[in-house]
PDB file of C-alpha atoms in Angstrom:
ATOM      1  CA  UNK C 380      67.912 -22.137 -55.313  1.00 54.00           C
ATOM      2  CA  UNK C 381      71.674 -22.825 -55.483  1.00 63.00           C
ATOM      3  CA  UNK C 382      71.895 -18.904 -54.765  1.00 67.00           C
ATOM      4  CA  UNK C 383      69.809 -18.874 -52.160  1.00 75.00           C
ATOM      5  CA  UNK C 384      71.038 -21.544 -50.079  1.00 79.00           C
ATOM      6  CA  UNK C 385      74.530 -19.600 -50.307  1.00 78.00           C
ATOM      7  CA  UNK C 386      73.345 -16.263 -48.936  1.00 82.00           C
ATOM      8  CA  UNK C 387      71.947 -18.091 -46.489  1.00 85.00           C
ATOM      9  CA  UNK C 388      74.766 -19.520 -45.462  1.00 86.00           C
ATOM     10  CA  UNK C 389      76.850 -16.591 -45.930  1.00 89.00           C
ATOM     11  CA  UNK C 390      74.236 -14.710 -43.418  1.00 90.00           C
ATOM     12  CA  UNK C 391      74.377 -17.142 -40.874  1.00 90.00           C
ATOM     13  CA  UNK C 392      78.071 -16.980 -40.553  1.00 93.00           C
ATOM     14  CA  UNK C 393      78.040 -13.450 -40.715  1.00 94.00           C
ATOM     15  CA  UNK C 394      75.614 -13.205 -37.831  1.00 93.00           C
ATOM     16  CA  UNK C 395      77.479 -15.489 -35.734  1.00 93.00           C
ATOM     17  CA  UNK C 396      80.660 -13.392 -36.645  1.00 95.00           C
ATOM     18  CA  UNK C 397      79.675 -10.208 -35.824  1.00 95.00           C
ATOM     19  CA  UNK C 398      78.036 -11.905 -32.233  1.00 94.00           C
ATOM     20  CA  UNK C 399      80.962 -13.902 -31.199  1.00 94.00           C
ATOM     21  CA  UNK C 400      83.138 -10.927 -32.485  1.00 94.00           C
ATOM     22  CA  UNK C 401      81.715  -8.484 -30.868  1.00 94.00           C
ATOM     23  CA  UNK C 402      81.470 -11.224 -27.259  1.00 94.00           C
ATOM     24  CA  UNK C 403      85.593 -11.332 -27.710  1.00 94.00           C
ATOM     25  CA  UNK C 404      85.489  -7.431 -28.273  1.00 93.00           C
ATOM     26  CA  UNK C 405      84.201  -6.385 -25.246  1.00 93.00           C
ATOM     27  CA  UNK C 406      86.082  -9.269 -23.187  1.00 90.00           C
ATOM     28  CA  UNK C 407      89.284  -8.309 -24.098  1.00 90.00           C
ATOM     29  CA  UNK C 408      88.539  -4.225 -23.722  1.00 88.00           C
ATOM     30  CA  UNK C 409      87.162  -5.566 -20.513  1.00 83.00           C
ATOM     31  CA  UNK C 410      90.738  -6.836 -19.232  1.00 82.00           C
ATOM     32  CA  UNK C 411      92.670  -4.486 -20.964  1.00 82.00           C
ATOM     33  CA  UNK C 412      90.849  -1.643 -19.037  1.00 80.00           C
ATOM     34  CA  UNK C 413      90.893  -3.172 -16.010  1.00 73.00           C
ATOM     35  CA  UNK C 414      94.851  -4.660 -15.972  1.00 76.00           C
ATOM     36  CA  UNK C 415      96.334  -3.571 -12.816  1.00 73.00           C
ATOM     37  CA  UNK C 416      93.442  -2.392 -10.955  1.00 71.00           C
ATOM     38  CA  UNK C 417      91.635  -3.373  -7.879  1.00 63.00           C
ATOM     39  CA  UNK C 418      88.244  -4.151  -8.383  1.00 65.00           C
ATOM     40  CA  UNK C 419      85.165  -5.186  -6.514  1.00 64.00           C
ATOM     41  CA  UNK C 420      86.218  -9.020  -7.594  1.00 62.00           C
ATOM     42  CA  UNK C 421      89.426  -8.550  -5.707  1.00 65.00           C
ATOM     43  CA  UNK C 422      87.114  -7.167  -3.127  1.00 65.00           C
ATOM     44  CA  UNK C 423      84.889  -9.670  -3.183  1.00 64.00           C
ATOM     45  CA  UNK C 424      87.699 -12.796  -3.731  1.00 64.00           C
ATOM     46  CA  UNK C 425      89.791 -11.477  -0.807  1.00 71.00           C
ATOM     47  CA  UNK C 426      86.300 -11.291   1.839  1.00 68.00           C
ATOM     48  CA  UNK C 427      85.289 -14.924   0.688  1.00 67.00           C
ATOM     49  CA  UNK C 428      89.377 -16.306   1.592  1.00 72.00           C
ATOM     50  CA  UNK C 429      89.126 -14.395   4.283  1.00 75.00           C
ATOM     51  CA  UNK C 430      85.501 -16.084   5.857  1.00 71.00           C
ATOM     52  CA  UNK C 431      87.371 -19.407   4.791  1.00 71.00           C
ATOM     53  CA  UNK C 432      89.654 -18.821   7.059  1.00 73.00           C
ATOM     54  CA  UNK C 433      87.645 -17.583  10.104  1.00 68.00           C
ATOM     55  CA  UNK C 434      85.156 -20.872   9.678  1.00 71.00           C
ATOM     56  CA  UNK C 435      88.470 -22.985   9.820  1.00 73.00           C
ATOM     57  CA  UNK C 436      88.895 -21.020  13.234  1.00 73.00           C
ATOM     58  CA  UNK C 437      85.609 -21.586  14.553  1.00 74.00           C
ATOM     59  CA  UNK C 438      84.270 -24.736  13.039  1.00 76.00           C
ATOM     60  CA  UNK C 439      86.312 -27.944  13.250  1.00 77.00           C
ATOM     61  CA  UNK C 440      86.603 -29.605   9.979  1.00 76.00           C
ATOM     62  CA  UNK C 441      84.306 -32.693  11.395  1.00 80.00           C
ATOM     63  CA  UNK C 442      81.978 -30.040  12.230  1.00 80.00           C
ATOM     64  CA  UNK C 443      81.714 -29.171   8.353  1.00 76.00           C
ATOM     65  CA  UNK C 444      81.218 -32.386   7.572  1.00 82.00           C
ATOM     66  CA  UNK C 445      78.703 -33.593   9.839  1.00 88.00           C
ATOM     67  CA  UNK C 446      76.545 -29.935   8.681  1.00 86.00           C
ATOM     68  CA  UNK C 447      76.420 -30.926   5.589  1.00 85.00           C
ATOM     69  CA  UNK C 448      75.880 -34.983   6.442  1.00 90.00           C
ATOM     70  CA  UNK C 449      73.153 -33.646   8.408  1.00 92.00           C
ATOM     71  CA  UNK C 450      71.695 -30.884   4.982  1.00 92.00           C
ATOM     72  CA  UNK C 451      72.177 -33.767   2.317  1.00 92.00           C
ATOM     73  CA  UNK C 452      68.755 -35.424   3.408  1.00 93.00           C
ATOM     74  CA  UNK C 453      66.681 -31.722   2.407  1.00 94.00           C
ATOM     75  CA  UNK C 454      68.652 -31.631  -0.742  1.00 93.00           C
ATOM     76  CA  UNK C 455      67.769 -34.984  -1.632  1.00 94.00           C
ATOM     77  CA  UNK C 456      64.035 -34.688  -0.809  1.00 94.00           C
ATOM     78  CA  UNK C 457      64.102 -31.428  -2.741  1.00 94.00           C
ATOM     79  CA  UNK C 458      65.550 -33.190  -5.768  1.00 94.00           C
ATOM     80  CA  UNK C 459      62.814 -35.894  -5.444  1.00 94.00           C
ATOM     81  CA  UNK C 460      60.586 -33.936  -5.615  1.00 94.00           C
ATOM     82  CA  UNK C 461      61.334 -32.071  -8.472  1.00 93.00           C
ATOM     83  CA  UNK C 462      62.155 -35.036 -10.594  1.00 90.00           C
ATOM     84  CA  UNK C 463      58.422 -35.810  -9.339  1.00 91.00           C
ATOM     85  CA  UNK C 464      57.226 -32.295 -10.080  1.00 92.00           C
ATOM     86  CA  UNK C 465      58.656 -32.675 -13.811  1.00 88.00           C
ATOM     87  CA  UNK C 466      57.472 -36.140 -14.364  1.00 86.00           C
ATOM     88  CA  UNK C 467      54.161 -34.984 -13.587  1.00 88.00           C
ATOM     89  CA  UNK C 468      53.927 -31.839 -16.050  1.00 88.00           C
ATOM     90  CA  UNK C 469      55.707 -34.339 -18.850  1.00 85.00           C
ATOM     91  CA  UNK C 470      52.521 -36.669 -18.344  1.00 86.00           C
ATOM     92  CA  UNK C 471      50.357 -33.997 -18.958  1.00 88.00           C
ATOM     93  CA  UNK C 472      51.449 -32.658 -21.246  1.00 85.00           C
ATOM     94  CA  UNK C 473      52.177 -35.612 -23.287  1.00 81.00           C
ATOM     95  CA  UNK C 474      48.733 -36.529 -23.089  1.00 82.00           C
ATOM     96  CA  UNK C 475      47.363 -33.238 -24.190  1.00 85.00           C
ATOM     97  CA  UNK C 476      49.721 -33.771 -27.079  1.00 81.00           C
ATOM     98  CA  UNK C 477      48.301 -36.971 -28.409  1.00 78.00           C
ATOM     99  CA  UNK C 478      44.865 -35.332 -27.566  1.00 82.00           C
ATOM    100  CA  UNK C 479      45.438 -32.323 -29.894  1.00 82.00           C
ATOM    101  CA  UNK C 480      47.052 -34.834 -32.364  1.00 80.00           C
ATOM    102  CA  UNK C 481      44.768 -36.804 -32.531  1.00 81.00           C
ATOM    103  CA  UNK C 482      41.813 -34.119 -32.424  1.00 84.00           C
ATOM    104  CA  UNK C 483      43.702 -32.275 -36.144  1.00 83.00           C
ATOM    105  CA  UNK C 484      44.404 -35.718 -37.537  1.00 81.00           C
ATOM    106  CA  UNK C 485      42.281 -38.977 -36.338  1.00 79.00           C
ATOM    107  CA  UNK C 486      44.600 -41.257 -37.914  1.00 80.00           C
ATOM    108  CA  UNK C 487      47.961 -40.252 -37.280  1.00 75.00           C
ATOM    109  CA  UNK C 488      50.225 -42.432 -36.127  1.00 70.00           C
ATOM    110  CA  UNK C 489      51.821 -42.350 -32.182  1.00 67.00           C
ATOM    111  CA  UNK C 490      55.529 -40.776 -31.911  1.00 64.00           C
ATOM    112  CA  UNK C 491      56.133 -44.148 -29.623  1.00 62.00           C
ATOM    113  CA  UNK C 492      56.680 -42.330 -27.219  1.00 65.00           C
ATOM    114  CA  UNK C 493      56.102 -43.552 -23.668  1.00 68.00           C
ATOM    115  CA  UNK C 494      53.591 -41.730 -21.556  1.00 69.00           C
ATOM    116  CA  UNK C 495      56.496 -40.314 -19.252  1.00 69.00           C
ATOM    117  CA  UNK C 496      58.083 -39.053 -22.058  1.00 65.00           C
ATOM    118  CA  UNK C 497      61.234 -41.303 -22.056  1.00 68.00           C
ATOM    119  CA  UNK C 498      62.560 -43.362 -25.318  1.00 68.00           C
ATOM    120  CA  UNK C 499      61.540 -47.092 -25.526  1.00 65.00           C
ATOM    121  CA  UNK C 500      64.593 -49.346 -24.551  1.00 70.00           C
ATOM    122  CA  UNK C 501      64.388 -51.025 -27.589  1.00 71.00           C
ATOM    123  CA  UNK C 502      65.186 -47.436 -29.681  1.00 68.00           C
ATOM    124  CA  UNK C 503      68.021 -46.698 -27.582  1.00 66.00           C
ATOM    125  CA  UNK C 504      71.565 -47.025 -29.059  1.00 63.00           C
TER     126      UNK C 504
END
């Protein structure tokens, strides 16, 4: 078992070793191929400054600020909604849970759980 457990363990490193290895590889062959050359990031990095600059021309800065004042509400009621959206699915779900639970095993016990899916204030740290 002792055995085992160690080539396990071994394994898992090795795995992650040869992944994260392999990430850092291709990174730094990445930069070292591309050192000195213009790219389509430069490209891309020099046309985003460059629309900076021609909103600062055209838009006053209070202008920017009252557009996105004026955004902020949608955002917000998108956000809402979501939060709503995912509440929702967590209900259902969490009672389809207990039904299946209950349905394999009649006298299990409840997770304690609240029907929303949050912890019970009295198990938080």
């Amino acid at each position: 078992m002792r055995t085992s457990r160690l080539s396990s363990n071994v394994t898992a490193i090795l795995k992650h070793l040869i992944k994260y290895g392999s990430i850092a590889t291709a990174v730094v062959l990445s930069i070292r191929y591309l050192a000195g050359q213009v790219t389509v990031v430069d490209a891309a990095v020099d046309l985003c400054a460059s629309f900076k600059d021609l909103l600062e021309e055209l838009a006053p800065k209070w202008w920017v600020q009252l557009v996105t004042v004026a955004i902020y509400p949608f955002f917000w009621r998108a956000y809402a909604r979501l939060r709503r959206i995912n509440s929702d699915h967590v209900q259902k779900l969490s009672q389809r849970t207990v039904e299946n639970e209950t349905a394999m095993d009649p006298n299990r016990s409840s997770s304690g759980l609240g029907k929303d899916g949050e912890t019970h204030e009295r198990d938080k740290i």
